[in-house]
Short mmCIF file of C-alpha atoms in Angstrom, two decimals:
data_model
loop_
_atom_site.label_atom_id
_atom_site.label_comp_id
_atom_site.label_asym_id
_atom_site.label_seq_id
_atom_site.Cartn_x
_atom_site.Cartn_y
_atom_site.Cartn_z
CA MET A 55 -17.34 5.27 70.14
CA GLN A 56 -19.29 8.69 69.79
CA PHE A 57 -20.93 9.64 73.61
CA LYS A 58 -21.81 12.79 75.52
CA LYS A 59 -19.63 13.99 78.62
CA LEU A 60 -20.08 15.61 82.05
CA ALA A 61 -17.66 17.54 81.65
CA ASP A 62 -19.71 19.35 77.37
CA LEU A 63 -23.20 20.11 79.53
CA ASP A 64 -24.47 22.83 81.07
CA LEU A 65 -25.48 21.59 84.22
CA LYS A 66 -26.42 24.99 86.31
CA ASN A 67 -29.41 24.31 88.12
CA LYS A 68 -29.54 20.77 86.48
CA ARG A 69 -30.49 18.00 89.34
CA VAL A 70 -27.43 15.45 87.34
CA PHE A 71 -27.95 12.03 89.41
CA ILE A 72 -24.08 9.98 89.22
CA ARG A 73 -24.43 6.32 89.17
CA ALA A 74 -20.51 5.66 90.46
CA ASP A 75 -19.50 2.51 91.42
CA LEU A 76 -18.21 3.16 95.31
CA ASN A 77 -17.91 -0.86 96.40
CA VAL A 78 -15.00 -0.96 98.89
CA PRO A 79 -13.91 -2.77 100.67
CA GLN A 80 -15.10 -2.74 104.60
CA ASN A 81 -13.56 -3.69 108.30
CA ASP A 82 -15.49 -5.57 110.16
CA ASP A 83 -17.61 -2.65 111.91
CA GLY A 84 -18.64 -2.47 108.52
CA SER A 85 -15.88 1.10 108.18
CA VAL A 86 -14.59 1.30 104.80
CA ALA A 87 -10.91 -1.10 104.87
CA GLU A 88 -10.17 1.00 101.36
CA ASP A 89 -11.70 3.82 99.34
CA THR A 90 -9.94 4.31 96.23
CA ARG A 91 -13.53 4.00 94.11
CA ILE A 92 -14.51 6.82 96.44
CA ARG A 93 -12.06 8.38 95.83
CA ALA A 94 -12.52 7.69 91.76
CA SER A 95 -16.14 9.14 91.94
CA ILE A 96 -15.16 12.19 93.44
CA PRO A 97 -14.19 13.89 90.29
CA GLY A 98 -17.29 14.13 88.34
CA ILE A 99 -19.09 14.50 92.10
CA LYS A 100 -16.89 17.96 92.12
CA LEU A 101 -17.13 18.49 88.17
CA ALA A 102 -20.96 18.38 88.55
CA LEU A 103 -20.23 20.73 91.65
CA GLU A 104 -18.84 22.78 89.97
CA LYS A 105 -20.83 23.92 87.15
CA GLY A 106 -23.70 24.74 89.51
CA ALA A 107 -26.22 20.87 89.44
CA ALA A 108 -27.85 20.02 92.27
CA VAL A 109 -26.26 16.13 92.08
CA MET A 110 -27.60 12.68 93.48
CA VAL A 111 -25.07 10.02 93.98
CA THR A 112 -25.86 6.20 94.03
CA SER A 113 -23.87 2.75 94.27
CA HIS A 114 -24.71 -0.71 94.97
CA LEU A 115 -22.48 -1.89 97.48
CA GLY A 116 -22.37 -6.37 98.40
CA ARG A 117 -24.70 -8.38 97.18
CA PRO A 118 -28.42 -7.19 98.70
CA THR A 119 -31.39 -8.85 99.03
CA GLU A 120 -34.40 -6.92 96.69
CA GLY A 121 -36.69 -4.94 98.88
CA GLU A 122 -35.01 -6.41 101.71
CA PHE A 123 -32.73 -3.61 102.42
CA LYS A 124 -29.85 -4.60 106.42
CA PRO A 125 -28.21 -2.27 108.06
CA ALA A 126 -25.08 -4.14 106.57
CA ASP A 127 -26.19 -2.79 102.90
CA SER A 128 -25.79 1.04 103.31
CA LEU A 129 -23.30 3.04 102.21
CA ALA A 130 -23.83 5.43 104.73
CA PRO A 131 -20.15 4.55 105.64
CA ILE A 132 -19.65 5.61 101.98
CA ALA A 133 -21.69 8.89 102.88
CA LYS A 134 -18.82 9.66 105.34
CA ARG A 135 -15.67 9.15 104.20
CA MET A 136 -17.27 10.74 100.45
CA SER A 137 -18.16 14.44 102.85
CA GLU A 138 -14.69 13.78 104.17
CA LEU A 139 -13.14 14.33 100.76
CA LEU A 140 -15.36 16.63 99.48
CA GLY A 141 -15.00 18.21 101.94
CA GLN A 142 -18.99 18.95 103.22
CA ASP A 143 -22.08 17.53 104.22
CA VAL A 144 -22.63 14.51 101.91
CA ARG A 145 -26.83 13.17 103.39
CA LEU A 146 -27.65 9.27 102.56
CA ILE A 147 -31.30 9.10 101.02
CA GLN A 148 -33.12 6.20 102.14
CA ASN A 149 -36.21 4.74 100.12
CA TRP A 150 -35.71 7.67 97.34
CA VAL A 151 -37.17 5.69 94.47
CA ASP A 152 -40.07 7.82 94.56
CA GLY A 153 -38.60 11.55 95.12
CA GLY A 154 -39.90 12.90 98.03
CA PHE A 155 -36.69 14.56 99.34
CA THR A 156 -35.17 18.01 98.11
CA VAL A 157 -31.36 18.89 96.64
CA LYS A 158 -30.41 22.79 95.84
CA PRO A 159 -27.49 23.82 93.43
CA GLY A 160 -24.76 22.83 95.48
CA GLU A 161 -26.09 20.04 97.12
CA VAL A 162 -24.37 16.48 96.83
CA VAL A 163 -26.48 13.62 97.74
CA LEU A 164 -25.42 9.99 98.23
CA LEU A 165 -29.07 7.31 97.06
CA GLU A 166 -29.17 4.28 99.35
CA ASN A 167 -27.50 1.20 97.62
CA CYS A 168 -28.72 1.50 94.00
CA ARG A 169 -29.06 -2.65 94.26
CA CYS A 170 -31.92 -3.40 96.92
CA ASN A 171 -34.34 -2.10 95.06
CA LYS A 172 -37.08 -4.12 93.70
CA GLY A 173 -36.20 -4.17 89.67
CA GLU A 174 -31.92 -2.77 89.79
CA LYS A 175 -30.77 -6.43 88.77
CA LYS A 176 -33.48 -7.14 86.10
CA ASN A 177 -33.06 -3.35 84.13
CA SER A 178 -36.14 -2.88 85.34
CA GLU A 179 -38.28 -0.23 82.72
CA GLU A 180 -40.67 1.00 85.34
CA LEU A 181 -37.84 2.06 87.94
CA ALA A 182 -35.41 2.89 85.03
CA LYS A 183 -38.64 5.55 85.19
CA LYS A 184 -38.93 6.79 88.22
CA MET A 185 -35.39 7.15 88.61
CA ALA A 186 -35.32 8.88 84.64
CA ALA A 187 -37.84 11.30 87.16
CA LEU A 188 -35.79 12.80 89.28
CA CYS A 189 -33.64 14.18 87.53
CA ASP A 190 -32.71 16.33 84.25
CA VAL A 191 -29.40 14.31 83.52
CA TYR A 192 -28.27 11.13 84.10
CA ALA A 193 -23.88 10.29 84.24
CA ASN A 194 -22.76 6.91 84.25
CA ASP A 195 -18.34 7.17 85.33
CA ALA A 196 -19.04 3.69 86.93
CA PHE A 197 -17.30 1.19 84.23
CA GLY A 198 -16.67 -1.64 86.46
CA THR A 199 -20.95 -2.07 86.55
CA ALA A 200 -20.70 -1.35 83.00
CA HIS A 201 -20.21 -5.05 81.62
CA ARG A 202 -23.75 -5.21 83.51
CA ALA A 203 -27.39 -4.26 81.70
CA GLU A 204 -28.82 -3.68 85.45
CA ALA A 205 -31.57 -0.49 86.04
CA THR A 206 -28.99 2.23 86.96
CA THR A 207 -26.65 1.68 84.45
CA HIS A 208 -28.52 1.23 81.63
CA ALA A 209 -32.41 1.57 81.76
CA LEU A 210 -32.04 4.61 83.42
CA ALA A 211 -29.57 6.14 80.34
CA LEU A 212 -32.21 5.40 77.88
CA ALA A 213 -35.22 6.97 80.25
CA ALA A 214 -33.27 9.57 81.72
CA PRO A 215 -33.86 13.63 80.02
CA VAL A 216 -30.18 13.77 79.33
CA ALA A 217 -27.44 11.48 79.39
CA CYS A 218 -23.72 11.36 79.50
CA ALA A 219 -20.87 9.58 80.31
CA GLY A 220 -18.53 11.03 83.59
CA PRO A 221 -15.35 11.40 83.33
CA LEU A 222 -14.18 9.06 84.58
CA VAL A 223 -16.03 6.65 82.08
CA ALA A 224 -15.12 8.71 79.67
CA ALA A 225 -11.21 8.09 79.93
CA GLU A 226 -11.59 4.11 80.67
CA LEU A 227 -13.44 4.60 76.59
CA GLU A 228 -10.97 6.65 75.05
CA ALA A 229 -8.23 4.69 76.69
CA LEU A 230 -9.38 1.89 75.57
CA GLY A 231 -10.51 2.70 72.33
CA ALA A 232 -7.30 4.19 71.39
CA ALA A 233 -5.76 0.92 72.30
CA LEU A 234 -7.76 -0.75 71.07
CA LEU A 235 -9.74 -0.07 68.28
CA ASN A 236 -7.09 2.32 66.66
CA PRO A 237 -3.51 1.42 68.18
CA LYS A 238 -0.24 2.77 67.44
CA ARG A 239 1.72 -0.62 66.35
CA PRO A 240 2.51 -2.75 67.44
CA LEU A 241 0.42 -4.43 69.99
CA VAL A 242 1.20 -6.27 72.71
CA ALA A 243 -0.57 -7.70 75.85
CA ILE A 244 -0.25 -9.44 78.41
CA VAL A 245 -2.68 -11.59 79.54
CA GLY A 246 -1.60 -13.38 83.04
CA GLY A 247 -3.37 -15.79 84.95
CA SER A 248 -3.97 -19.46 86.51
CA LYS A 249 -6.00 -20.63 83.24
CA VAL A 250 -5.93 -20.33 80.27
CA SER A 251 -10.26 -21.81 80.72
CA THR A 252 -11.44 -18.24 82.06
CA LYS A 253 -9.29 -16.26 80.00
CA LEU A 254 -9.22 -18.11 76.67
CA THR A 255 -11.81 -15.56 74.75
CA ILE A 256 -10.48 -13.56 75.60
CA LEU A 257 -6.86 -14.87 74.42
CA ASP A 258 -8.67 -15.98 71.15
CA ALA A 259 -9.90 -12.80 70.43
CA LEU A 260 -6.44 -10.54 71.09
CA ALA A 261 -4.87 -13.64 68.57
CA ASP A 262 -6.54 -11.46 66.24
CA LYS A 263 -5.55 -8.30 66.32
CA VAL A 264 -2.48 -8.18 68.56
CA ASP A 265 1.90 -8.53 67.40
CA GLN A 266 2.87 -9.92 70.62
CA LEU A 267 0.56 -12.06 72.61
CA VAL A 268 2.89 -12.42 75.94
CA VAL A 269 1.01 -15.13 78.16
CA GLY A 270 2.33 -15.73 82.26
CA GLY A 271 1.23 -17.61 85.10
CA GLY A 272 -1.05 -21.03 84.71
CA ILE A 273 -1.66 -19.59 81.73
CA ALA A 274 1.87 -20.17 80.57
CA ASN A 275 2.53 -23.42 81.49
CA THR A 276 -0.96 -25.06 79.67
CA PHE A 277 1.02 -23.27 76.29
CA LEU A 278 5.36 -24.36 77.51
CA LEU A 279 3.10 -27.94 77.44
CA ALA A 280 1.94 -26.76 73.76
CA SER A 281 4.87 -25.97 72.81
CA GLY A 282 6.08 -29.16 74.02
CA LEU A 283 8.32 -28.61 76.73
CA PRO A 284 8.47 -29.50 80.32
CA ILE A 285 5.76 -28.35 83.13
CA GLY A 286 6.80 -30.93 86.42
CA LYS A 287 4.35 -30.38 88.39
CA SER A 288 3.59 -27.12 87.77
CA LEU A 289 -0.45 -25.52 87.35
CA ALA A 290 -1.67 -26.40 83.74
CA GLU A 291 -4.88 -27.66 81.89
CA LYS A 292 -4.23 -30.41 80.31
CA ASP A 293 -6.87 -30.05 78.67
CA LEU A 294 -6.76 -27.47 76.85
CA VAL A 295 -3.71 -27.54 75.69
CA PRO A 296 -4.80 -28.54 71.12
CA GLU A 297 -6.38 -24.20 71.80
CA ALA A 298 -3.43 -22.84 73.02
CA LYS A 299 -1.90 -24.93 69.97
CA ARG A 300 -4.21 -23.41 67.85
CA ILE A 301 -3.58 -19.51 69.68
CA ILE A 302 -0.36 -20.07 68.25
CA ASP A 303 -0.83 -21.49 65.33
CA LYS A 304 -3.65 -18.50 64.82
CA LEU A 305 -1.24 -15.01 65.76
CA ALA A 306 1.78 -17.55 63.65
CA ALA A 307 -0.51 -17.67 60.44
CA ARG A 308 -0.72 -13.83 61.00
CA GLY A 309 2.93 -13.27 61.55
CA ALA A 310 2.21 -12.95 65.27
CA SER A 311 3.73 -15.10 67.68
CA VAL A 312 3.58 -15.78 71.59
CA PRO A 313 6.88 -14.79 72.90
CA ILE A 314 7.11 -18.89 75.34
CA PRO A 315 9.88 -18.69 77.80
CA VAL A 316 13.72 -19.50 77.75
CA ASP A 317 14.19 -19.95 80.72
CA VAL A 318 11.84 -20.37 84.08
CA VAL A 319 12.11 -20.00 88.36
CA THR A 320 11.03 -23.13 89.81
CA ALA A 321 10.86 -24.36 93.84
CA THR A 322 9.23 -28.03 95.11
CA LYS A 323 6.38 -26.48 97.33
CA PHE A 324 4.11 -23.30 97.20
CA ALA A 325 5.35 -20.82 99.85
CA ALA A 326 6.68 -18.05 99.97
CA ASP A 327 10.01 -19.17 102.04
CA ALA A 328 9.96 -22.60 98.76
CA THR A 329 13.93 -21.68 97.43
CA PRO A 330 13.80 -20.08 93.49
CA THR A 331 15.57 -22.31 90.70
CA VAL A 332 16.46 -20.29 87.48
CA LYS A 333 16.91 -23.08 84.68
CA ALA A 334 16.15 -23.39 81.23
CA ALA A 335 12.35 -23.86 80.08
CA THR A 336 13.91 -27.63 78.90
CA ASP A 337 15.11 -28.33 81.76
CA VAL A 338 11.70 -28.38 84.74
CA GLY A 339 12.28 -31.27 86.69
CA GLU A 340 9.46 -33.86 87.03
CA ASP A 341 9.09 -33.11 90.43
CA GLU A 342 9.45 -29.15 89.83
CA MET A 343 6.46 -26.77 89.70
CA ILE A 344 6.95 -23.16 87.77
CA PHE A 345 6.46 -19.86 89.28
CA ASP A 346 8.20 -17.14 87.94
CA ILE A 347 9.35 -16.38 84.34
CA GLY A 348 13.68 -16.46 84.08
CA PRO A 349 16.15 -13.06 84.22
CA LYS A 350 16.61 -14.40 79.76
CA THR A 351 12.55 -14.42 79.19
CA SER A 352 12.27 -10.74 80.62
CA ALA A 353 15.09 -8.93 78.68
CA GLU A 354 13.48 -10.85 76.00
CA LEU A 355 9.71 -9.40 77.89
CA ALA A 356 12.07 -6.13 78.35
CA ASP A 357 12.45 -5.60 74.70
CA ILE A 358 9.11 -6.14 73.31
CA MET A 359 7.85 -3.83 75.65
CA ALA A 360 10.63 -1.74 74.30
CA LYS A 361 9.92 -1.26 70.78
CA ALA A 362 5.96 -1.15 71.01
CA GLY A 363 3.75 1.09 70.18
CA THR A 364 0.80 -0.24 72.46
CA ILE A 365 0.89 -1.66 75.09
CA VAL A 366 -2.47 -3.75 77.28
CA TRP A 367 -1.72 -5.55 80.74
CA ASN A 368 -3.60 -7.93 82.26
CA GLY A 369 -2.28 -10.20 85.30
CA PRO A 370 1.19 -10.85 86.59
CA VAL A 371 3.22 -13.08 84.68
CA GLY A 372 4.62 -14.91 88.17
CA VAL A 373 3.78 -15.40 91.97
CA PHE A 374 4.91 -11.86 92.51
CA GLU A 375 2.60 -11.78 96.14
CA PHE A 376 5.86 -13.58 97.03
CA ASP A 377 9.01 -12.21 96.55
CA ASN A 378 11.10 -15.02 96.00
CA PHE A 379 8.88 -15.00 92.67
CA ALA A 380 8.69 -11.73 92.30
CA ALA A 381 11.22 -10.60 89.80
CA GLY A 382 8.98 -11.70 86.75
CA THR A 383 6.35 -8.99 86.97
CA LYS A 384 9.18 -6.90 88.09
CA ALA A 385 11.02 -5.93 85.48
CA LEU A 386 7.82 -6.86 83.05
CA ALA A 387 5.98 -3.89 84.86
CA GLU A 388 10.24 -1.78 84.66
CA ALA A 389 9.86 -2.30 81.70
CA ILE A 390 6.55 -1.24 80.24
CA ALA A 391 7.12 2.09 83.03
CA LYS A 392 10.54 2.47 81.02
CA SER A 393 8.39 2.36 78.28
CA SER A 394 7.04 4.99 75.70
CA ALA A 395 4.60 3.20 74.07
CA MET A 396 1.03 4.03 75.96
CA SER A 397 0.06 1.54 77.96
CA ILE A 398 -2.93 0.39 79.60
CA ALA A 399 -3.15 -1.68 83.52
CA GLY A 400 -6.06 -3.10 84.33
CA GLY A 401 -7.34 -6.30 86.40
CA GLY A 402 -7.33 -6.42 90.17
CA ASP A 403 -4.06 -8.70 90.66
CA THR A 404 -2.21 -5.57 87.58
CA VAL A 405 -3.53 -2.92 89.41
CA ALA A 406 -1.53 -4.83 92.56
CA ALA A 407 1.30 -5.43 90.87
CA VAL A 408 1.57 -1.91 89.77
CA ALA A 409 1.10 -0.30 92.84
CA LYS A 410 3.45 -3.25 95.06
CA PHE A 411 6.46 -1.83 91.95
CA GLY A 412 5.61 1.93 92.06
CA ILE A 413 4.86 2.24 88.58
CA GLU A 414 1.64 4.02 88.68
CA LYS A 415 2.67 7.17 87.54
CA ASP A 416 4.50 5.22 84.70
CA VAL A 417 1.52 3.48 83.24
CA GLY A 418 -0.43 5.71 80.82
CA TYR A 419 -4.11 4.50 82.33
CA ILE A 420 -4.71 2.12 84.88
CA SER A 421 -7.92 0.76 85.01
CA THR A 422 -10.17 -0.25 87.79
CA ALA A 423 -12.64 -3.02 86.07
CA GLY A 424 -12.36 -6.64 86.41
CA GLY A 425 -15.25 -7.64 84.06
CA ALA A 426 -15.83 -4.75 82.33
CA PHE A 427 -12.52 -4.74 81.50
CA LEU A 428 -11.72 -7.95 80.37
CA GLU A 429 -15.17 -7.96 78.01
CA PHE A 430 -13.49 -4.81 76.64
CA LEU A 431 -10.84 -6.45 75.71
CA GLU A 432 -12.72 -9.33 74.26
CA GLY A 433 -14.62 -7.48 71.64
CA LYS A 434 -18.07 -7.03 73.73
CA LYS A 435 -20.25 -4.65 73.61
CA LEU A 436 -21.35 -3.20 77.11
CA PRO A 437 -24.53 -3.23 77.79
CA ALA A 438 -24.23 0.09 79.62
CA VAL A 439 -21.19 1.88 76.90
CA GLU A 440 -24.15 0.70 74.54
CA ALA A 441 -26.50 3.10 75.95
CA LEU A 442 -24.64 5.58 76.37
CA GLU A 443 -24.06 5.60 72.81
CA GLN A 444 -27.62 5.55 71.56
CA ARG A 445 -28.19 8.20 73.38
CA TYR A 446 -25.17 11.15 71.55
CA ASN A 447 -28.06 12.92 69.69
CA GLY A 448 -30.99 12.41 71.54
#
């Protein structure tokens, strides 16, 4: 992948338009409940400011109706928090598409919710041309929206005088590219989740690339069934057992494997206070449900992580939200932290597990993106990334 980077450009006295991902959770009063994405946007903004640029930032927030702005759609709470993080005033600009506002070098303005603009979700070229007239340089620093072709993520990248990746997007693409396009072997992928159906295309794509494909959660139950093992009343998709068998065979044909749990942790009810029972994977009772991997399986996975060259982690291996069933995911997290492998963790539950077990500093790269991360794993072309690649030479 080749793309221009904001860090490499001369931005002195240039108008820089940054597409950030500031879609943060909010409290009932509209205030910011959790500011990770705002904090993640700050390095790109500061970089542009330090290079002498006049900076415009926009983002979507929630799911507004195009052309029907409501107070609840406003980025005002984000502007307030951004001002605090930057240590300078960030003005919020309404009705900005046709210009009519000024921003000087050293200043930052926040352009109101871009998804309120008609044509945003339809990737309107007409809207993009208007936005392109506002800037000298466009920077995409919103990897979480890279899988969507929208006006501020795709059409604007093609219409702007110069288009580049902000530091967040550049780091994400470099990390993912290194892990999947030119990985150090063995390449291990961990894919957890409740259903095979939601991750089938990812599992299928990874089966062509990885040396070990570790499955967790409800997905693992379907693979246990495919291996002829009992799962009691556990969540599984029996109709996808043939697909699970096909993926196991596909890896085996390449000399790769799907490590199947040898022991599990079960209970008879889904609750935080349910009594956990460790047993061999061959001994799950008809009235039991599997909520975690057992200690022997955890040890086997730890050995795989220790020998890995590259680890891609998407999804826990048990119901880690309940402490009684968190041991497997904790052991996996600690094994990844200790491994010398290049490691990438991505997806909401995975990021939550990384935080819960305190291994943030020991993971090579943590992706905050959801859909874009998964589509990259599938090998799909991301529209926003394609646009930046197109603009590399012009």
